[in-house]
mmCIF file of C-alpha atoms in Angstrom:
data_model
loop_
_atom_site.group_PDB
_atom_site.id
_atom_site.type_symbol
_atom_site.label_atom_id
_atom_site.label_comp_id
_atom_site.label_asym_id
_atom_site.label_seq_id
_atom_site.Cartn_x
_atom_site.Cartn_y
_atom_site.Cartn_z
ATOM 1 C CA UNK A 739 0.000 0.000 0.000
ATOM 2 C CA UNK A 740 1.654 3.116 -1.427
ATOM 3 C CA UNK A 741 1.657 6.074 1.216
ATOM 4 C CA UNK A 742 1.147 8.958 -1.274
ATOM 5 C CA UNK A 743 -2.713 8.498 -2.399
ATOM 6 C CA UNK A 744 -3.446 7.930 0.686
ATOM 7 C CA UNK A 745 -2.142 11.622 2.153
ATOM 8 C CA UNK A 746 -3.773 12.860 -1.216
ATOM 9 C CA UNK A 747 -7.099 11.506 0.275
ATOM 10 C CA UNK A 748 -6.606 12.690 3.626
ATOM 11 C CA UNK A 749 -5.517 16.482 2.244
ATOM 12 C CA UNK A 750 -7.997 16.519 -0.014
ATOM 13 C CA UNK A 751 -10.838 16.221 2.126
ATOM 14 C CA UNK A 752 -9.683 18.295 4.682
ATOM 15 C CA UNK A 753 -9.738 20.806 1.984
ATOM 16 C CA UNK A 754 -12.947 20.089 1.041
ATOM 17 C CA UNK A 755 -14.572 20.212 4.315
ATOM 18 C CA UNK A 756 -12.239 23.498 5.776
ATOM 19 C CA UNK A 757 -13.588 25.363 1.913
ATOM 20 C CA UNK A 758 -17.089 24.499 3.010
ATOM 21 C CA UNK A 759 -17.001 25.267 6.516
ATOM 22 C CA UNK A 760 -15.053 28.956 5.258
ATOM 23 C CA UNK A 761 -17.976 29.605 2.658
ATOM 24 C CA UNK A 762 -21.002 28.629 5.357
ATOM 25 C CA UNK A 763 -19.427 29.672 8.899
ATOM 26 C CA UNK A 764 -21.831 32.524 10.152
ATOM 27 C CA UNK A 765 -19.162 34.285 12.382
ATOM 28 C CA UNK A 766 -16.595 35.934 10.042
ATOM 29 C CA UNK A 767 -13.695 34.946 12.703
ATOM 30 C CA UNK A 768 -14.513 31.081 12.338
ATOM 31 C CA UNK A 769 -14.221 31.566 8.748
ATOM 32 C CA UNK A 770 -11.244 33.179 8.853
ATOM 33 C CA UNK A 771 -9.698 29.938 10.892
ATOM 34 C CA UNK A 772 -10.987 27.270 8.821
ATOM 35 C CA UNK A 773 -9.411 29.202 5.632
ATOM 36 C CA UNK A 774 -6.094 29.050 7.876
ATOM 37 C CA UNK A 775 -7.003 24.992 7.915
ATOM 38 C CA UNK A 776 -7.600 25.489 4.304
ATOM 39 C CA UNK A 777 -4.165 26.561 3.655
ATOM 40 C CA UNK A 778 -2.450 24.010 5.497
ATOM 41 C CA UNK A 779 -4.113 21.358 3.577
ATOM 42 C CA UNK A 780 -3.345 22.985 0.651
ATOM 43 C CA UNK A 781 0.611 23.180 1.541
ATOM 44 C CA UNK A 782 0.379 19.407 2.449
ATOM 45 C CA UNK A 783 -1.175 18.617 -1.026
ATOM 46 C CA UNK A 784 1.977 21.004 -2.489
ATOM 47 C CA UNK A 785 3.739 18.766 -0.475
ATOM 48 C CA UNK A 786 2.293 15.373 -2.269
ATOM 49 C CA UNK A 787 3.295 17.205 -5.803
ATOM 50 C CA UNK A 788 6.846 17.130 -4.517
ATOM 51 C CA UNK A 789 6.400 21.129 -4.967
ATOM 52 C CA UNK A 790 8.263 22.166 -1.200
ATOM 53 C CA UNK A 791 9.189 25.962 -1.931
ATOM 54 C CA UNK A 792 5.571 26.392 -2.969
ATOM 55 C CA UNK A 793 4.151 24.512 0.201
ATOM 56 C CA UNK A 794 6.651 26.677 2.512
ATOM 57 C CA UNK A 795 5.797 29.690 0.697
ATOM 58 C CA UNK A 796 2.064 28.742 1.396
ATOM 59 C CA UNK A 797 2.260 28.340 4.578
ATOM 60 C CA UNK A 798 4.182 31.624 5.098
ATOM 61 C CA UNK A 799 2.563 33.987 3.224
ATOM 62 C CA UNK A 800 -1.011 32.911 3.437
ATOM 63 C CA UNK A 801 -1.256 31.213 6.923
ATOM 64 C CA UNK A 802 1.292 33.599 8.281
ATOM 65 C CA UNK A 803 0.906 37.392 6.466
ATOM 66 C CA UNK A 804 -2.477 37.121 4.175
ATOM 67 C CA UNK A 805 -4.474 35.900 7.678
ATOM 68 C CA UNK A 806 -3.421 37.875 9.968
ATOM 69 C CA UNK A 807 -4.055 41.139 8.007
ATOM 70 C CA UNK A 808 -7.738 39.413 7.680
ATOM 71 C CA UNK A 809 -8.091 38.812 10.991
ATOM 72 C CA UNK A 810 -6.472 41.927 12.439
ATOM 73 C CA UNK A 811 -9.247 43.951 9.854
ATOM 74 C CA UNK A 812 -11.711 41.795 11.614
ATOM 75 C CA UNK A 813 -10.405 42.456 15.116
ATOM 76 C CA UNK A 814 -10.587 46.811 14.112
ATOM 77 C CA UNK A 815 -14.269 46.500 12.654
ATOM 78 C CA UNK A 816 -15.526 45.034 16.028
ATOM 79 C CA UNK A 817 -18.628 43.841 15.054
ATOM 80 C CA UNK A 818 -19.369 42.741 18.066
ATOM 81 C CA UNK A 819 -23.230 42.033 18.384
ATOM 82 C CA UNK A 820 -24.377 38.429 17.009
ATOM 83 C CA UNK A 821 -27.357 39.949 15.954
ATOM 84 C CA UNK A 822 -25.641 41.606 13.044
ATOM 85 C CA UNK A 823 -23.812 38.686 11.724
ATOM 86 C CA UNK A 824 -26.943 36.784 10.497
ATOM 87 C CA UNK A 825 -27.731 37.627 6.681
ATOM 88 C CA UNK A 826 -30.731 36.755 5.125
ATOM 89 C CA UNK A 827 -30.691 33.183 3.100
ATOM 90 C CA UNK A 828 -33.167 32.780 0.454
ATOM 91 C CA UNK A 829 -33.863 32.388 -3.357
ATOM 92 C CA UNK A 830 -30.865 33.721 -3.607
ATOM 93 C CA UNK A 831 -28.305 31.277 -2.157
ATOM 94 C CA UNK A 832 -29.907 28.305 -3.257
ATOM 95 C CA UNK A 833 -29.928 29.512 -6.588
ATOM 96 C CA UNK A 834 -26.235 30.227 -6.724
ATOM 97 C CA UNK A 835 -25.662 26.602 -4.902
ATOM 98 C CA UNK A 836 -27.611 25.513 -7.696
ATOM 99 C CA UNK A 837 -25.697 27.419 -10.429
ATOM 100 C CA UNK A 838 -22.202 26.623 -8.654
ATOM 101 C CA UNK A 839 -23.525 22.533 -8.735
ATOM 102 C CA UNK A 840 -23.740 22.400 -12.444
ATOM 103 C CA UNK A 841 -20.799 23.788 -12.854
ATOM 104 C CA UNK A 842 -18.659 21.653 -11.178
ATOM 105 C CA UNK A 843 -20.760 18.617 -12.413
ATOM 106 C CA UNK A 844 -19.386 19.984 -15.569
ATOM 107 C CA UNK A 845 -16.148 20.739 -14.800
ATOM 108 C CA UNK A 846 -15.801 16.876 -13.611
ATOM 109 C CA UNK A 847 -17.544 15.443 -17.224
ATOM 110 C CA UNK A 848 -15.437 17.350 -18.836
ATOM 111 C CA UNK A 849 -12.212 15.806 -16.647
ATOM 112 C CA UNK A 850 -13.330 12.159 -16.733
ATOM 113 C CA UNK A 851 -14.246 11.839 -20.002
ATOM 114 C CA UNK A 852 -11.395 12.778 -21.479
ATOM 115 C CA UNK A 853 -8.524 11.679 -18.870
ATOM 116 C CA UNK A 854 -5.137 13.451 -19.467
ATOM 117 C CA UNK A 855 -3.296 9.877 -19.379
ATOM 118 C CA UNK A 856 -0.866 11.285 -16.800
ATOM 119 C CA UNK A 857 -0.543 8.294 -14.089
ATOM 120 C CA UNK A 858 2.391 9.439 -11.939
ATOM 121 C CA UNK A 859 4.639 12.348 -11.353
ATOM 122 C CA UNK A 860 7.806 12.405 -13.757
ATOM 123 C CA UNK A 861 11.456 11.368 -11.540
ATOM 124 C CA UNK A 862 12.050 15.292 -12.584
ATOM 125 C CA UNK A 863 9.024 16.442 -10.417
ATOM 126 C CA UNK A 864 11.529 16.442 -7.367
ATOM 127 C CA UNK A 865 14.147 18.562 -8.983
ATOM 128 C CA UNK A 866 11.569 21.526 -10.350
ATOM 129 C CA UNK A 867 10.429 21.922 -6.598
ATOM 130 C CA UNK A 868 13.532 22.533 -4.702
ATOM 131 C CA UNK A 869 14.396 26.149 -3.731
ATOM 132 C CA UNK A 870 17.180 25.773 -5.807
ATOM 133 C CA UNK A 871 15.907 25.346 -9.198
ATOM 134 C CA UNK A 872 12.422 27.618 -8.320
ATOM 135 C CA UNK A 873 15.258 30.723 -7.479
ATOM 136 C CA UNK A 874 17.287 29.728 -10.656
ATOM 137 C CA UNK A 875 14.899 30.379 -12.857
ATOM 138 C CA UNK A 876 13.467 33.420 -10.775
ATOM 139 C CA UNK A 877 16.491 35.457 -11.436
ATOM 140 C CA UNK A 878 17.431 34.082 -15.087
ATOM 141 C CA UNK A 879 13.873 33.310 -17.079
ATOM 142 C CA UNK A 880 11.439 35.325 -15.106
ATOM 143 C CA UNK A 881 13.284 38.156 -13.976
ATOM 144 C CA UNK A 882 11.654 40.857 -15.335
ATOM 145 C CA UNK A 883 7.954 39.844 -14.009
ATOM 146 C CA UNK A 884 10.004 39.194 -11.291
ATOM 147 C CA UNK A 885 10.976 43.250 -10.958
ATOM 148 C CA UNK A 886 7.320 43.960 -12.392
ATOM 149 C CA UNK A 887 5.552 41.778 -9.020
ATOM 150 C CA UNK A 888 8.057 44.653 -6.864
ATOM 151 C CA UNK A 889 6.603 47.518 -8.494
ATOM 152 C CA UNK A 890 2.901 46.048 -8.172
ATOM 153 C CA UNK A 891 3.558 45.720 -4.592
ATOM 154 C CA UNK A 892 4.944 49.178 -3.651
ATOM 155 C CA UNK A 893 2.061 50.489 -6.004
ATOM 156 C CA UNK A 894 -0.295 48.105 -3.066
ATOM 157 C CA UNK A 895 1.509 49.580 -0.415
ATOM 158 C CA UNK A 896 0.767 52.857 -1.227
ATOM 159 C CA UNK A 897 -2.420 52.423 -2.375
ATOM 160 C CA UNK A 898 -3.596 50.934 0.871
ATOM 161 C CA UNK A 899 -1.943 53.445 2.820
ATOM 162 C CA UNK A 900 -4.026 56.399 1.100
ATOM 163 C CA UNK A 901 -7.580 54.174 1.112
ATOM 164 C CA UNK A 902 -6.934 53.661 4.939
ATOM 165 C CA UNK A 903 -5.873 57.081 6.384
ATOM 166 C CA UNK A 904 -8.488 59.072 8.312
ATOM 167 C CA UNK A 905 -9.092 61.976 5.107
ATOM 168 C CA UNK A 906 -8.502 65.551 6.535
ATOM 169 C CA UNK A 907 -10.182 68.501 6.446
ATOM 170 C CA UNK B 938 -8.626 -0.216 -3.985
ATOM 171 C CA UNK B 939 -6.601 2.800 -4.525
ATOM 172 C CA UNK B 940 -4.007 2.783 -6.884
ATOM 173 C CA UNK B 941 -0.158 3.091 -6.004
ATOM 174 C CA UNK B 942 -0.158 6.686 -7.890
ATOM 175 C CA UNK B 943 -2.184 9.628 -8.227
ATOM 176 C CA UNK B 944 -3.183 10.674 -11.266
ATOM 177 C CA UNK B 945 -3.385 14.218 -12.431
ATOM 178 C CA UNK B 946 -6.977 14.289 -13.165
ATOM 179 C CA UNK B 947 -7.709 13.805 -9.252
ATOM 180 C CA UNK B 948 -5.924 16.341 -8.462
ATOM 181 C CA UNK B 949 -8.158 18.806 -11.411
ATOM 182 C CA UNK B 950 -11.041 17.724 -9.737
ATOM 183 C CA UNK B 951 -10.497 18.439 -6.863
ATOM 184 C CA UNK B 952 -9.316 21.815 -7.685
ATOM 185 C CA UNK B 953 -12.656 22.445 -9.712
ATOM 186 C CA UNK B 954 -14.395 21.626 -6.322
ATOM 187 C CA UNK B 955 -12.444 23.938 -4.037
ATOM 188 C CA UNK B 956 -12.822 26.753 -7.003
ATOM 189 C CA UNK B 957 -16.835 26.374 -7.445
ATOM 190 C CA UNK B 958 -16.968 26.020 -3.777
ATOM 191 C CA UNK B 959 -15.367 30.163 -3.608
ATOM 192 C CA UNK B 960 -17.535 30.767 -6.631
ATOM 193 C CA UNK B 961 -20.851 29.767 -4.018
ATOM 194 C CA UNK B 962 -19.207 32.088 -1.131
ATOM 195 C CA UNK B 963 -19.202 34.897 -3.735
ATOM 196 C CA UNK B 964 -22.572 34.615 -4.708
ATOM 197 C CA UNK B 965 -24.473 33.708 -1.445
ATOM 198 C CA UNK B 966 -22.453 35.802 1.075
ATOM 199 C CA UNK B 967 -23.043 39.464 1.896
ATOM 200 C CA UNK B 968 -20.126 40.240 4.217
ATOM 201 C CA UNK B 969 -17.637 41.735 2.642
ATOM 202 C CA UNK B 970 -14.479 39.951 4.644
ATOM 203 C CA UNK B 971 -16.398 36.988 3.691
ATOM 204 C CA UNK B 972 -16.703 37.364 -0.043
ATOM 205 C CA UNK B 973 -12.791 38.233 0.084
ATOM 206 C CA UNK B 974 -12.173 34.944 2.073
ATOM 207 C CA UNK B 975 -13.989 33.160 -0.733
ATOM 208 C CA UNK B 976 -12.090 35.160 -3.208
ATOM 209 C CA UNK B 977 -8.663 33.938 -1.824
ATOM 210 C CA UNK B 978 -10.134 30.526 -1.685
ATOM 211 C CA UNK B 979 -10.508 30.523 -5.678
ATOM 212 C CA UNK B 980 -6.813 31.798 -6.165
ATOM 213 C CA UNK B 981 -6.122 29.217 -3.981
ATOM 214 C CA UNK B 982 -7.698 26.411 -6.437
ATOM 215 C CA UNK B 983 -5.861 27.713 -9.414
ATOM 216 C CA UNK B 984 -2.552 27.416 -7.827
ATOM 217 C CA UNK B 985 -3.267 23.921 -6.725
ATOM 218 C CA UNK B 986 -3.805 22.984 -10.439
ATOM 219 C CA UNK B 987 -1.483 24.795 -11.779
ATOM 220 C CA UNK B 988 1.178 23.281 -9.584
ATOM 221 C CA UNK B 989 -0.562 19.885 -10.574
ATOM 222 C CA UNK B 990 0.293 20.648 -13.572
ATOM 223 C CA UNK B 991 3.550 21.654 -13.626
ATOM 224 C CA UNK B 992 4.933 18.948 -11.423
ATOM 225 C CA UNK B 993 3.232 16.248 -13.708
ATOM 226 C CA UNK B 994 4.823 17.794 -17.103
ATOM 227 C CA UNK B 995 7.944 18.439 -15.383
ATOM 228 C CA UNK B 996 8.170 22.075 -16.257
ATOM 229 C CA UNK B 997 8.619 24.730 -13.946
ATOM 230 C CA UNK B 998 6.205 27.378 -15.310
ATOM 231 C CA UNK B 999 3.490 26.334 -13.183
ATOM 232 C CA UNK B 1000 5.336 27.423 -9.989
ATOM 233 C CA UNK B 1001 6.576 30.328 -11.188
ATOM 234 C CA UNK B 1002 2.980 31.253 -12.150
ATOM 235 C CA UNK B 1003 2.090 29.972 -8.725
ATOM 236 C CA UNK B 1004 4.824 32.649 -7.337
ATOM 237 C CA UNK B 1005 3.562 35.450 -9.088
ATOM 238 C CA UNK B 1006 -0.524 34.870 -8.679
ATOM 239 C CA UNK B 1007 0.563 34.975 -4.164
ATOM 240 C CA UNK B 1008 2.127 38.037 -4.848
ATOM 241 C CA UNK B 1009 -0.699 39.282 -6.365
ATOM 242 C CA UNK B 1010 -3.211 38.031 -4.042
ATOM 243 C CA UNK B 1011 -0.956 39.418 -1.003
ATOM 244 C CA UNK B 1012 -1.077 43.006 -3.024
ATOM 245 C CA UNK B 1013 -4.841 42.407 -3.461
ATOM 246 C CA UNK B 1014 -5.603 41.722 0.140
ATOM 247 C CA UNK B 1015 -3.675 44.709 1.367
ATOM 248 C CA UNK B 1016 -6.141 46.887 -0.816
ATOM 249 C CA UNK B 1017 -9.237 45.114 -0.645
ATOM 250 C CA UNK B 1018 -8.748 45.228 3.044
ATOM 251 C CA UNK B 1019 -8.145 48.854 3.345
ATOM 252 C CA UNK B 1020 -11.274 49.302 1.401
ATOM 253 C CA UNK B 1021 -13.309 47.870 3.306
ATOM 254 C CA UNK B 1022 -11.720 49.692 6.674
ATOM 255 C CA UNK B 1023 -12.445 53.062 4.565
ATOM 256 C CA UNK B 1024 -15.923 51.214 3.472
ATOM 257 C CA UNK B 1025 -16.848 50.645 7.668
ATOM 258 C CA UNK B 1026 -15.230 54.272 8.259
ATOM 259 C CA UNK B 1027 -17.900 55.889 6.265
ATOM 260 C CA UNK B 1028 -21.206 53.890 6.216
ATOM 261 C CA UNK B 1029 -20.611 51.750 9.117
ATOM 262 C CA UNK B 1030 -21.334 48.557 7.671
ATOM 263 C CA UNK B 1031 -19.690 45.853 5.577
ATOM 264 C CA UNK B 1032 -22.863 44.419 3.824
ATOM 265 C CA UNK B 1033 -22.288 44.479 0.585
ATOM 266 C CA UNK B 1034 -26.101 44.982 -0.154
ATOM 267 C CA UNK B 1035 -25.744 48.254 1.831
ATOM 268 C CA UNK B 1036 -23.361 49.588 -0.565
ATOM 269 C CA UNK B 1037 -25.773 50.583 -3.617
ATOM 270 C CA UNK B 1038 -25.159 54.398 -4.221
ATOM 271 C CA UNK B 1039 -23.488 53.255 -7.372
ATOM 272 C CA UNK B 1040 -25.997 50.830 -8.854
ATOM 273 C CA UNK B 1041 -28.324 51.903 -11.426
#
């Protein structure tokens, strides 16, 4: 009994289950720590796809930086009162369930009728996930979108900075 | 009986099943935190399949992508966050329904 499909399972449903408890959690800070769940499974399935700089990197910026900035925003609205959490669910939400059903039913068809044939991961799926190779190419192939992503994020920085500060009059 | 390896097309699946499952938050949720939560949970599908994808061809374009798209999504939830602090600030709510001077 090969080890590997059976993590796959076991990630895989935790990401399944920590998605659907995100998406249906009425308290906003629940959600918030079953996306953190979310991302951990994710990592682990990285992980299974021998992709480790991408499951660190995960874990990191997502569970560590991405989550606390949600949860910290959460934390400054105060929203205190249960009351106020509960939204109205009705024609609405069951049609969207309804429209989001079909179009994963699809989605799946689609995948299982026509299988892409690929049974196992390549021997070179170890090499392509190692720090090494991932900051090769970084600095050699991908460089410039690589000096572009800095720019986006000081434009971010700033951006949030202006959208955030009390306006004076 | 499982089989000793995955194959790719699991792993597609299952990424079409975390993606419509953001796609659902989206449409039924009216908190704004929460429809950003479900956002990140789509970006977060894509990645798995891209990396899926790029470990099972054996190219390393996938993770790159993968690189780029959480850079993008960390810039994204630095402004989408400070919107909706400047969104609470000034109608003192987060309900996206509440937010309708600009709908026609």
């Amino acid at each position: 009994m090969e080890l590997q499909p059976l993590l796959f399972l076991v990630f895989a449903l935790g990401a399944v289950i920590s998605a659907v408890s995100t998406v249906t959690r009425k308290n906003p800070v629940s959600s918030a720590m079953s996306l953190v769940a979310h991302f951990f499974m994710l990592a682990g399935l990285y992980l299974t796809l021998e992709a480790q700089f991408v499951a660190a990197v995960q874990v990191l910026v997502y569970a560590g930086a991405i989550m606390v900035l949600v949860v910290f925003v959460i934390m400054l609205l105060n929203l205190g009162n249960e009351q106020a959490l509960t939204e109205n669910r009705g024609l609405r939400s069951t049609l969207a369930t309804l429209i989001g059903a079909v179009f994963a039913v699809q989605i799946i068809l689609v995948t299982v009728a026509e299988p892409t044939g690929a049974n196992a991961l390549p021997s070179r799926a170890v090499e392509i996930g190692t720090t090494e190779s991932i900051g090769q190419s970084l600095f050699t192939q991908y460089l410039f979108p690589f000096e572009a992503i800095s720019l986006l994020l000081l434009a971010a920085l700033i951006g949030s900075v202006v959208l955030a500060k009390r306006h004076m009059k | 009986m499982l089989p000793t390896t995955i194959p790719l097309d699991w792993y597609l699946i299952l990424s079409a099943v975390l993606f419509v499952t953001g796609v659902v938050g989206v449409l039924t949720r009216r908190n704004a935190i929460i429809i950003f939560m479900s956002i990140e949970l789509m970006l977060n599908a894509v990645n798995l399949s891209l990396v899926a994808f790029s470990a099972y061809s054996g190219d390393i374009g996938g993770q790159m992508f993968v690189f780029f798209i959480m850079s993008v999504a960390a810039a994204e939830a630095a402004v989408g966050l400070a919107i909706v602090l400047s969104l609470f600030r000034n109608k003192q709510t987060i309900y996206v329904d509440d937010v309708n001077v600009m709908k026609w």
